[in-house]
XYZ file of C-alpha atoms in Angstrom:
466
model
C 0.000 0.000 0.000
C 2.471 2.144 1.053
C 4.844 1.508 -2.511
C 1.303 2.148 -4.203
C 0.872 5.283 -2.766
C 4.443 6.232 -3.391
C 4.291 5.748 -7.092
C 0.756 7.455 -7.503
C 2.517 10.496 -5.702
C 5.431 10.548 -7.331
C 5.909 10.189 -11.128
C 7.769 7.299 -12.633
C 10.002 9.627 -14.320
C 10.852 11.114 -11.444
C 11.674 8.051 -9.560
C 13.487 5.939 -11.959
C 16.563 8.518 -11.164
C 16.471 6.620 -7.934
C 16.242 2.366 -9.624
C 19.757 1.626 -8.048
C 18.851 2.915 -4.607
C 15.634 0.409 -5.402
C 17.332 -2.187 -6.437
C 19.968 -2.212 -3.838
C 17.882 -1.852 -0.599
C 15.623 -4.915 -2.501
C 18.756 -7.179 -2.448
C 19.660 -5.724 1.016
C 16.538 -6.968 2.461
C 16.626 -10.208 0.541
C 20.470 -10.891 1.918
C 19.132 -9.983 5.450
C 16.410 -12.629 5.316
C 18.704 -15.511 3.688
C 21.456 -15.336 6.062
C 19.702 -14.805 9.600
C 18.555 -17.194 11.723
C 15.934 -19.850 9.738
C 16.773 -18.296 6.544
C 17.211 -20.304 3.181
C 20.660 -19.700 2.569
C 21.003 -19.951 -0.650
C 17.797 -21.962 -1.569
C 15.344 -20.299 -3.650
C 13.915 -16.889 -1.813
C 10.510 -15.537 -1.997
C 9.657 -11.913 -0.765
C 6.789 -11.959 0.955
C 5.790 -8.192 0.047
C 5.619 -9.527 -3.723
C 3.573 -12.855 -3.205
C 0.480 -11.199 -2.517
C -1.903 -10.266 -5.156
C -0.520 -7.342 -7.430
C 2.089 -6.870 -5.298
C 4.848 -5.939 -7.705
C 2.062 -3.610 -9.467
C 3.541 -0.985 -7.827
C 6.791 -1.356 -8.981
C 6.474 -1.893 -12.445
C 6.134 1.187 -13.671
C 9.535 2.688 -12.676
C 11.262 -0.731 -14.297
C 9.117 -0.126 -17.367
C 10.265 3.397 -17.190
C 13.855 2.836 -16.923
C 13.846 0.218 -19.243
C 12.235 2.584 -22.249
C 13.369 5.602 -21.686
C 16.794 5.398 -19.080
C 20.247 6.017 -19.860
C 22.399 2.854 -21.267
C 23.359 2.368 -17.193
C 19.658 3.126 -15.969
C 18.235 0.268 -18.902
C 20.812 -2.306 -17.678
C 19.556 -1.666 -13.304
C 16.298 -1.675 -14.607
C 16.458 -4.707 -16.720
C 18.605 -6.447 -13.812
C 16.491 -5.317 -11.129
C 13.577 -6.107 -13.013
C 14.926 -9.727 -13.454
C 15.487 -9.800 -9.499
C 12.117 -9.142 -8.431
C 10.524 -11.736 -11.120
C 12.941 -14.526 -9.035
C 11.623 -13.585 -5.950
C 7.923 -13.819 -7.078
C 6.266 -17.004 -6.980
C 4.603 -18.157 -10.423
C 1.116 -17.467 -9.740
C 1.540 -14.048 -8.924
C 3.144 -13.474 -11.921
C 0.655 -15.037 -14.000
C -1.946 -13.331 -16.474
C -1.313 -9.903 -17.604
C 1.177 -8.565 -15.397
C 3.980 -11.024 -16.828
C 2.839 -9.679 -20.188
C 3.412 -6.246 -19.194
C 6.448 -6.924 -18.153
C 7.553 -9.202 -21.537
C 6.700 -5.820 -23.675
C 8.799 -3.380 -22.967
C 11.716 -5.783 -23.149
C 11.080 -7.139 -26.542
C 10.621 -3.664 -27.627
C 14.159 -2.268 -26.576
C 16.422 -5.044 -26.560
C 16.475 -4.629 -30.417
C 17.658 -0.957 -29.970
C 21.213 0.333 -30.223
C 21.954 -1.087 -27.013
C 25.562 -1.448 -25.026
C 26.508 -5.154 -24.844
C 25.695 -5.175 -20.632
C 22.309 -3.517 -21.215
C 21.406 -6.105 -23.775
C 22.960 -8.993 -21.781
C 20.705 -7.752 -18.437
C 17.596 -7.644 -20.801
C 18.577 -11.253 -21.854
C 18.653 -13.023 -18.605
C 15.582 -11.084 -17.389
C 13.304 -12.214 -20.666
C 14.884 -16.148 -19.541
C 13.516 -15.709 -16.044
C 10.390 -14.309 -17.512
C 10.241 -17.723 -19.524
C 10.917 -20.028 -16.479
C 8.152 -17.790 -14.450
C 5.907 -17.148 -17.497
C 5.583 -20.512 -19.047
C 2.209 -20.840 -20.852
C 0.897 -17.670 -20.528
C 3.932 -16.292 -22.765
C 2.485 -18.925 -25.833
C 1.635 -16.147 -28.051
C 4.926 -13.769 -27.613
C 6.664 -17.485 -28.671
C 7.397 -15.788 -32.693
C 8.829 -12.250 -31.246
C 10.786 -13.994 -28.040
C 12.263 -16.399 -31.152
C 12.862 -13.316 -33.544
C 14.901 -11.647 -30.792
C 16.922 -14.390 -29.644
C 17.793 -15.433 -33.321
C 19.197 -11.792 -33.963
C 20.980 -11.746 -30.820
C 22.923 -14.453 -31.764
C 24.898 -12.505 -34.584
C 25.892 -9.891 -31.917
C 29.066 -8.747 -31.813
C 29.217 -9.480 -27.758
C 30.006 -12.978 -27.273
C 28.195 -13.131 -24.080
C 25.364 -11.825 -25.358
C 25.133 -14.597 -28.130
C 26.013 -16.850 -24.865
C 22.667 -15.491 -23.324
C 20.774 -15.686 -26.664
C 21.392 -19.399 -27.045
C 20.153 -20.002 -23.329
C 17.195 -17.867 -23.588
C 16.317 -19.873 -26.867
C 16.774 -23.277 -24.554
C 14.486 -22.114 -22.222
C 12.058 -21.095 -25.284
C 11.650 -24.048 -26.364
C 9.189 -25.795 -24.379
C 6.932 -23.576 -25.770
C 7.675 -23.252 -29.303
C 5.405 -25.640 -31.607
C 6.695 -24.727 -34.751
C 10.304 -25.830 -34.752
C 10.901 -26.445 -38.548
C 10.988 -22.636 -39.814
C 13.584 -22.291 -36.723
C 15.750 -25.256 -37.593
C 16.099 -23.605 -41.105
C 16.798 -20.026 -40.156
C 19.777 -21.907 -37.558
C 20.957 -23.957 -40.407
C 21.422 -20.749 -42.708
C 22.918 -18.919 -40.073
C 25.578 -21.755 -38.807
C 26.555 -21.770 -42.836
C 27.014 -17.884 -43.378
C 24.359 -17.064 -44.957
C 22.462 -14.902 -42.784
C 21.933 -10.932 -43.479
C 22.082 -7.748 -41.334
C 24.622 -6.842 -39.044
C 26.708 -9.221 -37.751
C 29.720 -10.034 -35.123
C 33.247 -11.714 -36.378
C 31.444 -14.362 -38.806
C 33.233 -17.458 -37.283
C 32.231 -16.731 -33.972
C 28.033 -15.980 -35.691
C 28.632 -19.425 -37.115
C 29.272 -20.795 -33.589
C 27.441 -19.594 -31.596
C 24.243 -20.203 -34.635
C 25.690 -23.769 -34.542
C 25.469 -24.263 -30.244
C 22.067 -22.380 -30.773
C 21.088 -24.931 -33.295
C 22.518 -28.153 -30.913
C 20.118 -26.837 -28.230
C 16.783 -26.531 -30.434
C 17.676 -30.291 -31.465
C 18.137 -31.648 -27.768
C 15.228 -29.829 -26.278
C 12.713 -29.709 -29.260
C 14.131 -31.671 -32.078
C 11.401 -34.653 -31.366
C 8.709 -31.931 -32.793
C 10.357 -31.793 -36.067
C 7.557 -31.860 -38.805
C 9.553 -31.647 -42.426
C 11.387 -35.005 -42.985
C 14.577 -32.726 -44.321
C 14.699 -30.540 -40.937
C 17.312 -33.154 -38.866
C 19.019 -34.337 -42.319
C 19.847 -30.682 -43.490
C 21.489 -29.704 -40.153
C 23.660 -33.066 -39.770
C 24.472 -32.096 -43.246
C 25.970 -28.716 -42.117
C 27.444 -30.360 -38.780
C 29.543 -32.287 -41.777
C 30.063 -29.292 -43.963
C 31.524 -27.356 -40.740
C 33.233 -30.011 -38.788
C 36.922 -29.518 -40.195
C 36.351 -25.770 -40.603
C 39.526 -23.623 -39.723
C 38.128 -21.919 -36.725
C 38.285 -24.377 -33.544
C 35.045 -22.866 -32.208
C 33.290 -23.896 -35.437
C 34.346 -27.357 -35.323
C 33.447 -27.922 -31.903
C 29.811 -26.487 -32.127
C 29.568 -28.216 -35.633
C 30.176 -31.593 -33.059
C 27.667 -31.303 -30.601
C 24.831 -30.359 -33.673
C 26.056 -33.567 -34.781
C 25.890 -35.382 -31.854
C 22.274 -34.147 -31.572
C 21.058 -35.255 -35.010
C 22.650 -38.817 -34.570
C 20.646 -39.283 -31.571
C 17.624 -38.325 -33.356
C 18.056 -40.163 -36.582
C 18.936 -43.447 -34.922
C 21.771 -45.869 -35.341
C 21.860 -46.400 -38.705
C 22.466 -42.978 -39.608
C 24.848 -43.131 -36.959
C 26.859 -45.985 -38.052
C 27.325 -43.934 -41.650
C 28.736 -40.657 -40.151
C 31.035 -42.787 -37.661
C 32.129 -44.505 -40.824
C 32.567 -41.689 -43.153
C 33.245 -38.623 -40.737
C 35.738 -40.405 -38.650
C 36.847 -43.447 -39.225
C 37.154 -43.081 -42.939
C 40.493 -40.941 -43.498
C 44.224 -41.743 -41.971
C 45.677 -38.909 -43.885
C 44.414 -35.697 -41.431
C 45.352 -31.997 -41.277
C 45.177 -30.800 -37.041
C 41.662 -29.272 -38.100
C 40.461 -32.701 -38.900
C 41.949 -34.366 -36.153
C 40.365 -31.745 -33.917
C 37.016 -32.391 -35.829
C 37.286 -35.898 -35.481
C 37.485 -35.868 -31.771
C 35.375 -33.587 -31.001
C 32.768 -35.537 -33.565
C 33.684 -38.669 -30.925
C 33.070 -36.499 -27.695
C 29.817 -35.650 -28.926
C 28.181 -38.680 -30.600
C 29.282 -40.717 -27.173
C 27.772 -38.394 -25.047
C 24.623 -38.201 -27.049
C 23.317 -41.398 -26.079
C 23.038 -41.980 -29.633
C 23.500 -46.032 -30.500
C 26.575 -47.015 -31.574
C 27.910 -50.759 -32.426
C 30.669 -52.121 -30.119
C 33.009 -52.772 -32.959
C 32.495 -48.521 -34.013
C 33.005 -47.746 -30.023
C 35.979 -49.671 -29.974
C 37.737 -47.636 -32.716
C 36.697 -44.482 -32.161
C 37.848 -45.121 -28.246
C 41.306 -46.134 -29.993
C 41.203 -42.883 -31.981
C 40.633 -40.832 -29.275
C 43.309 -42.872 -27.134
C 45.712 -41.790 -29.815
C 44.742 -38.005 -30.024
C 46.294 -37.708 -26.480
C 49.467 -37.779 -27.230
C 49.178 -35.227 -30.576
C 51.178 -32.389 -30.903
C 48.814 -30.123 -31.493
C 47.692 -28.406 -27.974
C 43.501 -28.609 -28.895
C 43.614 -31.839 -30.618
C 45.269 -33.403 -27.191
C 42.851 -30.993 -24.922
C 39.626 -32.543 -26.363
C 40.544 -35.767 -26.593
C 40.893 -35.495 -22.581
C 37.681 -34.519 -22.776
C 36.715 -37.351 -25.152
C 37.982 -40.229 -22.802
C 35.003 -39.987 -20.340
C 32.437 -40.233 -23.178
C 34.444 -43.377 -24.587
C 34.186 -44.757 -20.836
C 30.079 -44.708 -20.846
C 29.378 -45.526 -24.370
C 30.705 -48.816 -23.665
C 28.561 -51.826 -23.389
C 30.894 -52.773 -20.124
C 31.824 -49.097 -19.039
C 33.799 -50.414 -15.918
C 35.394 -52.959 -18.496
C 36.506 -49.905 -20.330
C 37.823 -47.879 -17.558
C 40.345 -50.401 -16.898
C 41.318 -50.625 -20.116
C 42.008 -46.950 -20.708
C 42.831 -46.298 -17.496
C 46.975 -46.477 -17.900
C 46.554 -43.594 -20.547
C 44.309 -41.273 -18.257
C 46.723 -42.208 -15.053
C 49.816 -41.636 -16.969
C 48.569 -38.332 -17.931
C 47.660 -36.994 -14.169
C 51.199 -38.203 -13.218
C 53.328 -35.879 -15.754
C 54.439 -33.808 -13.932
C 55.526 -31.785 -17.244
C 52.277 -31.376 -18.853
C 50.328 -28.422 -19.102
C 48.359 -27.287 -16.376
C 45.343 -27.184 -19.336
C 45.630 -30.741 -20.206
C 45.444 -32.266 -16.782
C 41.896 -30.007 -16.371
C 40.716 -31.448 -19.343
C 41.396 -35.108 -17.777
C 39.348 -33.343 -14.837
C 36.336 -32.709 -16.757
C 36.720 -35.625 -18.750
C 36.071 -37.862 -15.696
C 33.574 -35.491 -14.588
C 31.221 -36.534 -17.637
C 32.099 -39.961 -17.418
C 30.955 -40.013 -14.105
C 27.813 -37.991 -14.834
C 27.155 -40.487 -17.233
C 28.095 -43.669 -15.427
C 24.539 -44.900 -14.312
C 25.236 -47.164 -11.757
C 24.973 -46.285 -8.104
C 28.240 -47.194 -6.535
C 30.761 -44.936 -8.414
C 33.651 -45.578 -5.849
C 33.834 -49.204 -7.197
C 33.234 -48.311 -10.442
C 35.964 -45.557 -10.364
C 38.522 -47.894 -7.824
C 40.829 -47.722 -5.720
C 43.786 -46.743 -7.966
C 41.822 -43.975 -10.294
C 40.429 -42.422 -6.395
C 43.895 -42.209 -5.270
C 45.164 -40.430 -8.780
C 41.995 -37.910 -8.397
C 43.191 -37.080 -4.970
C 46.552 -36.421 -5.398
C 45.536 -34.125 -8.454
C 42.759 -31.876 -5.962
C 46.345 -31.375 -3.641
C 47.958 -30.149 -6.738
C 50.382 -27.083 -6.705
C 48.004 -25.419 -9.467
C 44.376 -23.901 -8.108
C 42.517 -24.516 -11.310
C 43.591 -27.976 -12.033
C 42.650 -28.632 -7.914
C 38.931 -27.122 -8.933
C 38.702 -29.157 -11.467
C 39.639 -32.339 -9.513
C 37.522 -31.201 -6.419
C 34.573 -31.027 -8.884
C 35.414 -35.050 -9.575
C 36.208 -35.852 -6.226
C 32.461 -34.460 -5.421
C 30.600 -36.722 -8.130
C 32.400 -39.437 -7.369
C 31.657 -39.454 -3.409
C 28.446 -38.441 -4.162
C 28.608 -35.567 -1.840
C 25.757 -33.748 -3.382
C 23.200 -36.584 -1.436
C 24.108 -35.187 1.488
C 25.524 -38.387 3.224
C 29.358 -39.690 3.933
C 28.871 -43.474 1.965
C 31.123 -42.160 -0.990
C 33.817 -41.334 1.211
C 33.419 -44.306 3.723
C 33.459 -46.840 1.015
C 36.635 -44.986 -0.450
C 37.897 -45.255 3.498
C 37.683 -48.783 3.927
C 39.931 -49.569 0.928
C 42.475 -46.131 1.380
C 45.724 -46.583 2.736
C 46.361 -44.359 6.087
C 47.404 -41.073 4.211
C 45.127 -41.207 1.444
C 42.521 -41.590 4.311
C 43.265 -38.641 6.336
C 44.185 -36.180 2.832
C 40.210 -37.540 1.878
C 38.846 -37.132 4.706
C 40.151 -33.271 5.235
C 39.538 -32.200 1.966
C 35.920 -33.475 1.750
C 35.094 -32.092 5.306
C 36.425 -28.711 4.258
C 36.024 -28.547 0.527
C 34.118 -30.729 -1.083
C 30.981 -30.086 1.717
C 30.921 -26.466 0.221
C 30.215 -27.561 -2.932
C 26.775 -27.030 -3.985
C 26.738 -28.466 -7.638
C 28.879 -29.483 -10.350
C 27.899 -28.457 -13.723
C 28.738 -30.756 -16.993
C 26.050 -29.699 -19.020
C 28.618 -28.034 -21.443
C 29.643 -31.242 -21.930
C 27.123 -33.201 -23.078
């Protein structure tokens, strides 16, 4: 009441000169309530003010105000701010036509000459607007699409970065995924118009737009040449010159294999990868990255193919080249799970990925990429115990890595450590299974750095990954 009576006082023009001083006492008060006694920490946070009915009524106007008319640095707090409040509403009370007055005004200016930060704040908000939104939003679905697409030849890399999670979280919504497939498809080839960003970087970030729309909506594919004519540009752009290209020009590949089954599987293995011994670094790189992919897909793939392509990517570790040997440390966990006997396969490959960790001369880059290669191994490993399927000897490898002399290469060993105790479930069975087979050092090292580490750990991400 007392916000309402503010805001019928005062104009909006008048008080948007004061959205930071908003904004700030908003996440003042939030912070307050998280961290006192009984608070949520950092679970999700609703403000009681707004989960009444209309209760961000009041405050719309200044947003909507800032966000049309403000400064580049009053658009981006109001756009942010904006955002903020929407996460600390509760769906329903977003619902109906208050979540379409907020969707307007954004739509409207993010197309505008905007600063890269303004743009990228008016990018995340329109996401959370999606995840809050959901149905109601069915009929902005063409101009949500039209924004993200264009957003996507920015000249910002994070703000193509936003675009292609904004589209993700589109496309639960979307029905018509056919006209968007062939808009991507152009796009990832060069072929778009307008004003666009450095054209390699378009082309990825069109291609990782176009792997998303496959996972999360390729199933509603109407037009029997939709899937077909992006695999065909995944093949076109997989031993392009840029390394971006060729690794987003894998994972749209990956995508359409697991769509188009194993038969159309079995001929790209054959002909993309396994078909040529004579290979430039760009097709090596391609190749790999092709593997990573495809294994992680979930796509089917015969034992005798698996085999190979884990042999190829066995081999790409030692190459000369520094991305060629980086992604194929990536590429081991997928080989691991796309096994019909993944702990079979672990032991087999497991010399390679322990003689890796234990060079003590290699780059601090290619032991992370070991990291997150057993990271998506064991996100993909579905079996419960991952202590025995990991053992004894791999365990003892990860740990000495997380007490590495180099911080990131310790993250990225923490983050395995974590998946492989199964910390996240909130009990100690990882790490008491891995104590009853540790020698006495091992023991106490494991036992300190999960108590005062790998605890703190909320999540560990490998969606990139996949």
């Amino acid at each position: 009441a007392a916000f309402s009576a503010l805001t019928k006082t005062v104009p909006a023009e008048e008080l948007v000169n004061h959205i930071e001083f908003m904004r700030n006492l908003v996440a003042s008060m939030v912070s307050d309530a998280r961290r006192r006694k009984g608070g949520v920490g950092d679970g999700e946070f609703l403000m009681p003010g707004f989960n009444i009915a209309k209760g961000l009524e009041p405050l719309l106007p200044i947003f909507q105000r800032g966000i049309l008319y403000g400064s580049p640095t009053i658009r981006e707090v109001a756009a942010s701010g904006l955002g903020e409040l929407i996460s600390y509403t509760a769906s329903k009370y977003l619902a109906g036509p208050l979540i379409i007055k907020m969707t307007g005004p954004l739509l409207r200016i993010v197309g505008d000459r905007n600063p890269p930060n303004v743009k990228i704040a008016i990018l995340r908000t329109l996401g959370l607007i999606l995840v809050k939104g959901g149905p109601a939003l069915r009929a902005f679905v063409p101009q949500f699409q039209t924004t993200f697409v264009k957003a996507l030849s920015d000249t910002s890399r994070q703000v193509r970065i936003e675009a292609t999670k904004a589209l993700a979280l589109l496309m639960p919504l979307s029905t018509r995924v056919d006209p968007l497939l062939k808009e991507l498809v152009s796009g990832s080839l060069g072929k778009s118009t307008g004003d666009m960003g450095p054209v390699a970087a378009v082309q990825a970030a069109t291609l990782d737009a176009l792997a998303v729309v496959l996972k999360k909506a390729g199933k509603k594919a109407k037009l029997k040449d939709s899937i077909p004519s992006a695999l065909d540009a995944s093949k076109e752009l997989l031993f392009h010159e840029d390394d971006g290209v060729r690794e987003s020009a894998a994972k749209v590949m990956g995508a359409c294999c697991l769509l188009l089954g194993a038969e159309i599987t079995s001929d790209v293995v054959s002909s993309e990868i396994l078909a040529s011994d004579d290979e430039t670094a760009e097709e090596r790189h391609g190749k790999v990255c092709a593997c990573h992919r495809i294994m992680a897909s979930g796509a089917i793939i015969d034992d005798s193919a698996s085999t190979e392509m884990t042999g190829l990517v066995v081999r790409y570790t030692t190459d000369d080249k520094a991305v060629v040997k980086e992604s194929a440390c990536v590429a081991l966990g997928a080989t691991i799970c796309c096994a019909a006997d993944p702990p079979g396969r672990l032991r087999e490959i497991e010399p390679t990925i322990i003689g890796i960790m234990q060079n003590k001369q290699e780059r601090m880059e290619v032991h992370k990429a070991i990291g997150r290669g057993l990271c998506l191994a064991l996100h993909l490993y579905e079996g419960e115990d991952k202590v025995n399927f990991f053992g004894k000897t791999m365990l003892d490898a990860c740990l000495q890595m997380a007490m590495s002399g180099s911080q990131r290469v310790q993250f990225a060993f923490n983050d395995v450590l974590w998946l492989a105790l199964n910390v996240g479930s909130g009990n100690d069975d990882g790490l008491n299974e891995y104590l009853a087979v540790a020698n006495f050092d091992n023991s106490k090292a494991m036992k300190a750095l999960h108590n005062k580490i790998l605890t703190r750990i909320k999540v560990v991400d490998v969606e990139e990954l996949l």
